[in-house]
Every structure is written in C-alpha cells, then in structure tokens.
PDB file of C-alpha atoms in Angstrom:
ATOM      1  CA  ALA A  64      32.550 -84.659 -62.446  1.00 80.00           C
ATOM      2  CA  GLN A  65      30.235 -85.090 -59.510  1.00 87.00           C
ATOM      3  CA  SER A  66      26.665 -86.328 -59.444  1.00 91.00           C
ATOM      4  CA  VAL A  67      23.882 -87.261 -57.065  1.00 95.00           C
ATOM      5  CA  ALA A  68      21.030 -89.702 -57.506  1.00 96.00           C
ATOM      6  CA  GLN A  69      17.860 -89.773 -55.472  1.00 97.00           C
ATOM      7  CA  PRO A  70      16.173 -92.884 -56.819  1.00 96.00           C
ATOM      8  CA  GLU A  71      12.743 -92.211 -55.350  1.00 96.00           C
ATOM      9  CA  ASP A  72      10.626 -89.310 -56.530  1.00 96.00           C
ATOM     10  CA  GLN A  73       8.252 -89.862 -53.620  1.00 97.00           C
ATOM     11  CA  VAL A  74       8.327 -91.656 -50.294  1.00 98.00           C
ATOM     12  CA  ASN A  75       5.210 -92.286 -48.249  1.00 98.00           C
ATOM     13  CA  VAL A  76       5.416 -93.265 -44.600  1.00 98.00           C
ATOM     14  CA  ALA A  77       2.941 -93.484 -41.749  1.00 98.00           C
ATOM     15  CA  GLU A  78       3.320 -91.111 -38.856  1.00 98.00           C
ATOM     16  CA  GLY A  79       5.411 -92.666 -36.111  1.00 97.00           C
ATOM     17  CA  ASN A  80       7.178 -95.068 -38.435  1.00 98.00           C
ATOM     18  CA  PRO A  81      10.852 -94.772 -39.315  1.00 97.00           C
ATOM     19  CA  LEU A  82      11.660 -93.036 -42.581  1.00 97.00           C
ATOM     20  CA  THR A  83      14.514 -93.323 -45.045  1.00 98.00           C
ATOM     21  CA  VAL A  84      15.215 -91.086 -48.023  1.00 98.00           C
ATOM     22  CA  LYS A  85      17.881 -92.529 -50.272  1.00 98.00           C
ATOM     23  CA  CYS A  86      20.849 -90.804 -51.874  1.00 98.00           C
ATOM     24  CA  THR A  87      23.839 -92.096 -53.797  1.00 97.00           C
ATOM     25  CA  TYR A  88      26.672 -89.986 -55.104  1.00 96.00           C
ATOM     26  CA  SER A  89      29.610 -90.007 -57.454  1.00 94.00           C
ATOM     27  CA  VAL A  90      32.776 -87.917 -57.088  1.00 90.00           C
ATOM     28  CA  SER A  91      36.312 -88.429 -58.262  1.00 87.00           C
ATOM     29  CA  GLY A  92      37.761 -87.720 -54.832  1.00 85.00           C
ATOM     30  CA  ASN A  93      36.329 -87.707 -51.324  1.00 87.00           C
ATOM     31  CA  PRO A  94      32.911 -86.168 -50.796  1.00 90.00           C
ATOM     32  CA  TYR A  95      31.326 -83.487 -48.744  1.00 92.00           C
ATOM     33  CA  LEU A  96      27.659 -84.498 -48.461  1.00 94.00           C
ATOM     34  CA  PHE A  97      24.611 -82.476 -47.484  1.00 95.00           C
ATOM     35  CA  TRP A  98      20.887 -82.821 -46.952  1.00 97.00           C
ATOM     36  CA  TYR A  99      18.450 -79.962 -47.397  1.00 97.00           C
ATOM     37  CA  VAL A 100      14.700 -79.738 -46.852  1.00 97.00           C
ATOM     38  CA  GLN A 101      12.284 -77.498 -48.728  1.00 96.00           C
ATOM     39  CA  TYR A 102       8.844 -76.718 -47.406  1.00 94.00           C
ATOM     40  CA  PRO A 103       6.210 -75.362 -49.817  1.00 90.00           C
ATOM     41  CA  ASN A 104       6.931 -71.844 -51.040  1.00 87.00           C
ATOM     42  CA  ARG A 105      10.153 -71.669 -49.055  1.00 90.00           C
ATOM     43  CA  GLY A 106      13.865 -71.800 -49.788  1.00 92.00           C
ATOM     44  CA  LEU A 107      16.027 -74.825 -49.147  1.00 95.00           C
ATOM     45  CA  GLN A 108      16.964 -75.262 -45.508  1.00 95.00           C
ATOM     46  CA  PHE A 109      20.182 -76.961 -44.423  1.00 94.00           C
ATOM     47  CA  LEU A 110      19.623 -80.141 -42.361  1.00 96.00           C
ATOM     48  CA  LEU A 111      22.999 -81.804 -41.933  1.00 95.00           C
ATOM     49  CA  LYS A 112      26.362 -82.462 -43.516  1.00 93.00           C
ATOM     50  CA  TYR A 113      29.109 -85.051 -43.630  1.00 94.00           C
ATOM     51  CA  ILE A 114      32.630 -83.721 -43.852  1.00 89.00           C
ATOM     52  CA  THR A 115      34.796 -86.352 -42.195  1.00 86.00           C
ATOM     53  CA  GLY A 116      34.866 -88.538 -39.126  1.00 86.00           C
ATOM     54  CA  ASP A 117      31.900 -90.448 -37.738  1.00 89.00           C
ATOM     55  CA  ASN A 118      29.839 -92.002 -40.502  1.00 91.00           C
ATOM     56  CA  LEU A 119      26.594 -91.277 -38.652  1.00 95.00           C
ATOM     57  CA  VAL A 120      25.763 -87.602 -38.766  1.00 95.00           C
ATOM     58  CA  LYS A 121      23.032 -86.024 -36.678  1.00 95.00           C
ATOM     59  CA  GLY A 122      21.212 -82.924 -37.811  1.00 94.00           C
ATOM     60  CA  SER A 123      18.203 -80.736 -37.224  1.00 91.00           C
ATOM     61  CA  TYR A 124      14.694 -81.911 -36.273  1.00 92.00           C
ATOM     62  CA  GLY A 125      15.836 -85.401 -35.277  1.00 95.00           C
ATOM     63  CA  PHE A 126      17.191 -86.312 -38.691  1.00 97.00           C
ATOM     64  CA  GLU A 127      20.382 -88.259 -39.192  1.00 97.00           C
ATOM     65  CA  ALA A 128      22.261 -89.640 -42.161  1.00 97.00           C
ATOM     66  CA  GLU A 129      24.721 -92.437 -42.586  1.00 95.00           C
ATOM     67  CA  PHE A 130      27.718 -92.128 -44.869  1.00 96.00           C
ATOM     68  CA  ASN A 131      28.648 -95.416 -46.515  1.00 96.00           C
ATOM     69  CA  LYS A 132      31.771 -95.086 -48.606  1.00 93.00           C
ATOM     70  CA  SER A 133      31.686 -98.586 -50.094  1.00 94.00           C
ATOM     71  CA  GLN A 134      28.125 -98.102 -51.315  1.00 95.00           C
ATOM     72  CA  THR A 135      28.656 -94.386 -52.099  1.00 96.00           C
ATOM     73  CA  SER A 136      25.458 -93.641 -50.241  1.00 97.00           C
ATOM     74  CA  PHE A 137      24.259 -91.029 -47.790  1.00 98.00           C
ATOM     75  CA  HIS A 138      20.713 -91.985 -46.813  1.00 98.00           C
ATOM     76  CA  LEU A 139      18.637 -89.674 -44.642  1.00 98.00           C
ATOM     77  CA  LYS A 140      16.824 -91.278 -41.729  1.00 98.00           C
ATOM     78  CA  LYS A 141      14.539 -90.477 -38.842  1.00 97.00           C
ATOM     79  CA  PRO A 142      13.350 -92.993 -36.234  1.00 97.00           C
ATOM     80  CA  SER A 143       9.798 -91.671 -35.979  1.00 97.00           C
ATOM     81  CA  ALA A 144       8.205 -89.580 -38.726  1.00 97.00           C
ATOM     82  CA  LEU A 145       6.006 -86.568 -38.046  1.00 97.00           C
ATOM     83  CA  VAL A 146       3.332 -85.163 -40.330  1.00 97.00           C
ATOM     84  CA  SER A 147       5.286 -81.905 -40.221  1.00 96.00           C
ATOM     85  CA  ASP A 148       8.249 -83.687 -41.864  1.00 97.00           C
ATOM     86  CA  SER A 149       6.298 -83.768 -45.130  1.00 97.00           C
ATOM     87  CA  ALA A 150       8.405 -81.772 -47.567  1.00 97.00           C
ATOM     88  CA  LEU A 151      10.847 -82.029 -50.456  1.00 97.00           C
ATOM     89  CA  TYR A 152      14.295 -83.343 -49.548  1.00 98.00           C
ATOM     90  CA  PHE A 153      17.467 -82.721 -51.508  1.00 97.00           C
ATOM     91  CA  CYS A 154      20.804 -84.475 -51.258  1.00 97.00           C
ATOM     92  CA  ALA A 155      23.908 -82.606 -52.451  1.00 94.00           C
ATOM     93  CA  VAL A 156      27.584 -83.408 -52.952  1.00 93.00           C
ATOM     94  CA  ARG A 157      30.809 -81.562 -53.425  1.00 89.00           C
ATOM     95  CA  ASP A 158      34.161 -83.106 -54.227  1.00 83.00           C
ATOM     96  CA  ARG A 159      36.486 -82.346 -51.308  1.00 76.00           C
ATOM     97  CA  ASN A 160      39.414 -82.330 -53.687  1.00 71.00           C
ATOM     98  CA  SER A 161      37.933 -79.833 -56.109  1.00 65.00           C
ATOM     99  CA  GLY A 162      40.195 -76.945 -56.911  1.00 61.00           C
ATOM    100  CA  ALA A 163      40.246 -73.617 -55.174  1.00 53.00           C
ATOM    101  CA  GLY A 164      37.226 -71.595 -56.177  1.00 52.00           C
ATOM    102  CA  SER A 165      35.390 -74.676 -57.429  1.00 59.00           C
ATOM    103  CA  TYR A 166      32.833 -74.612 -54.720  1.00 72.00           C
ATOM    104  CA  GLN A 167      29.552 -75.564 -56.265  1.00 80.00           C
ATOM    105  CA  LEU A 168      27.288 -78.217 -54.844  1.00 87.00           C
ATOM    106  CA  THR A 169      25.590 -80.711 -57.130  1.00 90.00           C
ATOM    107  CA  PHE A 170      22.020 -81.359 -56.020  1.00 92.00           C
ATOM    108  CA  GLY A 171      19.815 -84.361 -56.600  1.00 94.00           C
ATOM    109  CA  LYS A 172      16.386 -83.951 -58.149  1.00 93.00           C
ATOM    110  CA  GLY A 173      14.669 -84.166 -54.783  1.00 95.00           C
ATOM    111  CA  THR A 174      12.417 -86.672 -53.044  1.00 97.00           C
ATOM    112  CA  LYS A 175       8.970 -85.721 -51.891  1.00 97.00           C
ATOM    113  CA  LEU A 176       8.276 -87.134 -48.456  1.00 98.00           C
ATOM    114  CA  SER A 177       4.668 -87.544 -47.398  1.00 97.00           C
ATOM    115  CA  VAL A 178       3.955 -88.554 -43.815  1.00 97.00           C
ATOM    116  CA  ILE A 179       0.457 -89.920 -43.477  1.00 96.00           C
ATOM    117  CA  PRO A 180      -1.400 -89.333 -40.226  1.00 95.00           C
TER     118      PRO A 180
ATOM    119  CA  ASP B  39      21.559 -62.524 -38.670  1.00 64.00           C
ATOM    120  CA  ALA B  40      18.532 -62.075 -40.908  1.00 80.00           C
ATOM    121  CA  GLY B  41      19.703 -64.720 -43.326  1.00 93.00           C
ATOM    122  CA  VAL B  42      19.835 -64.317 -47.076  1.00 96.00           C
ATOM    123  CA  ILE B  43      17.447 -61.613 -48.231  1.00 97.00           C
ATOM    124  CA  GLN B  44      15.870 -61.587 -51.667  1.00 97.00           C
ATOM    125  CA  SER B  45      13.621 -59.062 -53.318  1.00 97.00           C
ATOM    126  CA  PRO B  46      11.078 -58.929 -54.668  1.00 97.00           C
ATOM    127  CA  ARG B  47       9.376 -62.088 -53.398  1.00 96.00           C
ATOM    128  CA  HIS B  48       7.017 -62.125 -56.335  1.00 97.00           C
ATOM    129  CA  GLU B  49       7.357 -60.546 -59.748  1.00 97.00           C
ATOM    130  CA  VAL B  50       4.857 -60.620 -62.568  1.00 97.00           C
ATOM    131  CA  THR B  51       5.924 -59.050 -65.814  1.00 97.00           C
ATOM    132  CA  GLU B  52       5.128 -59.098 -69.481  1.00 97.00           C
ATOM    133  CA  MET B  53       7.246 -60.752 -72.101  1.00 97.00           C
ATOM    134  CA  GLY B  54       9.980 -58.448 -73.341  1.00 97.00           C
ATOM    135  CA  GLN B  55      10.327 -56.488 -70.131  1.00 97.00           C
ATOM    136  CA  GLU B  56      13.504 -56.271 -68.099  1.00 97.00           C
ATOM    137  CA  VAL B  57      13.501 -58.033 -64.743  1.00 98.00           C
ATOM    138  CA  THR B  58      15.990 -57.462 -61.933  1.00 98.00           C
ATOM    139  CA  LEU B  59      16.208 -59.772 -58.962  1.00 98.00           C
ATOM    140  CA  ARG B  60      18.154 -58.747 -55.888  1.00 98.00           C
ATOM    141  CA  CYS B  61      20.032 -60.586 -53.189  1.00 98.00           C
ATOM    142  CA  LYS B  62      21.762 -59.665 -49.960  1.00 98.00           C
ATOM    143  CA  PRO B  63      23.927 -62.517 -48.693  1.00 97.00           C
ATOM    144  CA  ILE B  64      24.679 -63.328 -45.082  1.00 96.00           C
ATOM    145  CA  SER B  65      27.327 -60.959 -43.756  1.00 95.00           C
ATOM    146  CA  GLY B  66      30.797 -62.467 -43.902  1.00 93.00           C
ATOM    147  CA  HIS B  67      29.957 -65.114 -46.479  1.00 94.00           C
ATOM    148  CA  ASP B  68      32.317 -65.033 -49.436  1.00 92.00           C
ATOM    149  CA  TYR B  69      30.407 -67.250 -51.864  1.00 93.00           C
ATOM    150  CA  LEU B  70      27.141 -66.311 -53.529  1.00 96.00           C
ATOM    151  CA  PHE B  71      25.067 -68.568 -55.762  1.00 96.00           C
ATOM    152  CA  TRP B  72      22.069 -67.992 -58.032  1.00 97.00           C
ATOM    153  CA  TYR B  73      19.748 -70.946 -58.720  1.00 96.00           C
ATOM    154  CA  ARG B  74      16.564 -71.436 -60.702  1.00 96.00           C
ATOM    155  CA  GLN B  75      13.934 -73.980 -59.747  1.00 95.00           C
ATOM    156  CA  THR B  76      11.163 -75.314 -61.988  1.00 94.00           C
ATOM    157  CA  MET B  77       9.031 -78.419 -61.891  1.00 89.00           C
ATOM    158  CA  MET B  78      10.464 -79.631 -65.175  1.00 89.00           C
ATOM    159  CA  ARG B  79      14.174 -79.053 -64.593  1.00 89.00           C
ATOM    160  CA  GLY B  80      14.433 -79.044 -60.818  1.00 89.00           C
ATOM    161  CA  LEU B  81      17.126 -76.928 -59.175  1.00 92.00           C
ATOM    162  CA  GLU B  82      19.693 -75.466 -61.583  1.00 92.00           C
ATOM    163  CA  LEU B  83      22.815 -73.521 -60.680  1.00 93.00           C
ATOM    164  CA  LEU B  84      23.026 -70.435 -62.857  1.00 95.00           C
ATOM    165  CA  ILE B  85      26.160 -68.691 -61.636  1.00 95.00           C
ATOM    166  CA  TYR B  86      28.276 -68.289 -58.542  1.00 94.00           C
ATOM    167  CA  PHE B  87      30.671 -65.709 -57.177  1.00 94.00           C
ATOM    168  CA  ASN B  88      33.634 -65.864 -54.826  1.00 92.00           C
ATOM    169  CA  ASN B  89      34.696 -62.607 -53.211  1.00 93.00           C
ATOM    170  CA  ASN B  90      32.460 -60.737 -55.667  1.00 95.00           C
ATOM    171  CA  VAL B  91      34.123 -62.319 -58.712  1.00 94.00           C
ATOM    172  CA  PRO B  92      32.099 -64.597 -61.009  1.00 94.00           C
ATOM    173  CA  ILE B  93      33.640 -68.064 -60.940  1.00 91.00           C
ATOM    174  CA  ASP B  94      31.340 -70.167 -63.080  1.00 90.00           C
ATOM    175  CA  ASP B  95      28.525 -68.848 -65.235  1.00 92.00           C
ATOM    176  CA  SER B  96      28.126 -71.949 -67.373  1.00 90.00           C
ATOM    177  CA  GLY B  97      24.608 -72.437 -66.081  1.00 91.00           C
ATOM    178  CA  MET B  98      23.346 -69.102 -67.339  1.00 94.00           C
ATOM    179  CA  PRO B  99      20.882 -70.150 -70.033  1.00 88.00           C
ATOM    180  CA  GLU B 100      21.619 -67.456 -72.575  1.00 86.00           C
ATOM    181  CA  ASP B 101      22.815 -63.921 -73.090  1.00 91.00           C
ATOM    182  CA  ARG B 102      19.514 -62.520 -71.887  1.00 95.00           C
ATOM    183  CA  PHE B 103      20.668 -63.408 -68.375  1.00 97.00           C
ATOM    184  CA  SER B 104      23.346 -61.438 -66.557  1.00 97.00           C
ATOM    185  CA  ALA B 105      24.487 -61.269 -62.942  1.00 98.00           C
ATOM    186  CA  LYS B 106      26.596 -58.814 -61.021  1.00 97.00           C
ATOM    187  CA  MET B 107      28.021 -58.540 -57.560  1.00 97.00           C
ATOM    188  CA  PRO B 108      29.283 -54.975 -57.097  1.00 97.00           C
ATOM    189  CA  ASN B 109      30.134 -55.526 -53.434  1.00 95.00           C
ATOM    190  CA  ALA B 110      30.112 -58.197 -50.748  1.00 95.00           C
ATOM    191  CA  SER B 111      26.598 -57.398 -49.607  1.00 95.00           C
ATOM    192  CA  PHE B 112      24.650 -57.177 -52.852  1.00 96.00           C
ATOM    193  CA  SER B 113      24.052 -59.091 -56.051  1.00 98.00           C
ATOM    194  CA  THR B 114      21.611 -58.806 -58.935  1.00 98.00           C
ATOM    195  CA  LEU B 115      20.336 -61.191 -61.555  1.00 98.00           C
ATOM    196  CA  LYS B 116      18.922 -59.477 -64.599  1.00 98.00           C
ATOM    197  CA  ILE B 117      16.857 -60.889 -67.420  1.00 97.00           C
ATOM    198  CA  GLN B 118      16.485 -58.711 -70.502  1.00 97.00           C
ATOM    199  CA  PRO B 119      14.266 -59.289 -72.392  1.00 96.00           C
ATOM    200  CA  SER B 120      12.201 -61.702 -70.345  1.00 97.00           C
ATOM    201  CA  GLU B 121      10.303 -64.605 -71.918  1.00 96.00           C
ATOM    202  CA  PRO B 122       7.496 -66.835 -70.581  1.00 97.00           C
ATOM    203  CA  ARG B 123       9.912 -69.773 -70.304  1.00 95.00           C
ATOM    204  CA  ASP B 124      11.870 -67.790 -67.715  1.00 97.00           C
ATOM    205  CA  SER B 125       9.004 -68.253 -65.278  1.00 97.00           C
ATOM    206  CA  ALA B 126      10.464 -70.017 -62.251  1.00 97.00           C
ATOM    207  CA  VAL B 127      11.510 -69.504 -58.664  1.00 97.00           C
ATOM    208  CA  TYR B 128      14.947 -67.930 -58.439  1.00 98.00           C
ATOM    209  CA  PHE B 129      17.000 -68.559 -55.324  1.00 97.00           C
ATOM    210  CA  CYS B 130      20.060 -66.851 -54.020  1.00 97.00           C
ATOM    211  CA  ALA B 131      22.319 -68.697 -51.572  1.00 96.00           C
ATOM    212  CA  SER B 132      25.473 -67.747 -49.720  1.00 95.00           C
ATOM    213  CA  SER B 133      28.214 -69.726 -48.068  1.00 92.00           C
ATOM    214  CA  LEU B 134      31.369 -69.309 -46.042  1.00 84.00           C
ATOM    215  CA  GLU B 135      32.471 -72.895 -46.271  1.00 75.00           C
ATOM    216  CA  GLY B 136      30.554 -76.109 -46.620  1.00 78.00           C
ATOM    217  CA  GLU B 137      26.835 -75.651 -46.486  1.00 87.00           C
ATOM    218  CA  GLN B 138      24.951 -73.025 -48.430  1.00 92.00           C
ATOM    219  CA  TYR B 139      22.185 -70.942 -46.928  1.00 94.00           C
ATOM    220  CA  PHE B 140      19.280 -70.139 -49.185  1.00 95.00           C
ATOM    221  CA  GLY B 141      17.051 -67.115 -49.399  1.00 96.00           C
ATOM    222  CA  PRO B 142      13.266 -67.378 -49.643  1.00 95.00           C
ATOM    223  CA  GLY B 143      13.310 -67.043 -53.410  1.00 97.00           C
ATOM    224  CA  THR B 144      11.694 -64.791 -55.987  1.00 97.00           C
ATOM    225  CA  ARG B 145       8.772 -66.275 -57.866  1.00 97.00           C
ATOM    226  CA  LEU B 146       8.909 -64.849 -61.383  1.00 98.00           C
ATOM    227  CA  THR B 147       5.972 -65.076 -63.742  1.00 98.00           C
ATOM    228  CA  VAL B 148       6.397 -63.818 -67.286  1.00 98.00           C
ATOM    229  CA  THR B 149       3.155 -63.505 -69.235  1.00 97.00           C
TER     230      THR B 149
END
C-alpha cells in the first residue's frame, strides 16, 4: 500500500519570503513522487516529479522539491514567494515497483498556500 | 496539444436524472483516470483505464456509477440515477508514463 501525508492544511507566508510545503510518503518499494498545484476552479497542474537521480528536483514557476529517502519526505520549496503562488498544492506518490498496469497515483489531501502581500 | 478536454464544464440536474460526463485524453496517452473532488473527501480516484481497458474500478462509489472507454480518444462517466450527494467536481486525467495531466473538470450539481 502507498500513502501520502501533507501535515499542514494551510501555510501562510509573506510575499518575498521562502516557502515550504511539507509532504511525507509511504511505499513498499521505491517511490515516484509528484507535486501538483490547483488554482481556483481549475484542474490540477503538474509542477515537478522525482523519478531517480539528483535529490533536488526543479520544476515550473521556480519551485523545487527535495527528496529525502531517510525521512521519506518530498517537501516543496520556493526561495521567494509570490502572491500568485497562492493555491492548493498536492503531493502524490506511486510505488516504482508496482505491477504492470498498477499505475495509480495516491494523492495527499492538499495544502492551501496563502502568500500575503 | 489542447490538453485533456472535458465536457460539459458545468452540469446542473435534478435528482434521479441521468448524467453523462465526457473526456478526451491527450493524444497518445494510454492511461485515463476519473477523479472526484469534494471539500469533505478531497480528491478520490474513481476508476482508471489502460489501453481502453478498465484496470481498477474499486473507487466507484456504487452501481449508479459506470465508466466506459470505447476508444483511445474518448471516455464517459455516467451516473444513473443521480443523487444530491453526487455533487462534486469530476476530473479526467491522462498519462503516458509518470505524471498525469488533468482536464479542467466538470462541476456537477444535483438538486
């Protein structure tokens, strides 16, 4: 079984400050990890993914995430937050060793990010 | 590519009516997923297909829900009869490998 935890329902940060949205995961094998963003009344939009290799992954809009295997975490970060970053953020995981055809992602419950001007 | 296309974007119907939601995945993608999103339950996977074949429908809430994928470029999610508790935003997503790409969603309101 695979699962994702986003421990914070909401994160508030001042514009220009660094932001972190936390995610921890559980899989039986090795993970594929993803971050998505959802703006109001829109679908989820892919931000970045970790498959293998460098633990620091860079994605869209200046976001990055760091894979930490020992802590089973994949926190989303950005050095300087923008008001336009305010949205709902979802972390997702898939077990890399899941069988053929078992392709579903497990999503966290989402974290609402509010960037305050 | 236009991305994943869903129709209608909004649907308001009365309890007991049949509702059909439609999805056109990104060309070349071989996985298609149907999700439901509500404030109370968050994002739920209902069913997904690989090469037009349903792989896992364990998330379909009950027999009132059915999904089909007659070809690689079209899928439907049908609710018959609809109930007020089905009110939600329904998303379709498609994937080739790795990340999934989501459509804009259909906001369903059942009165």
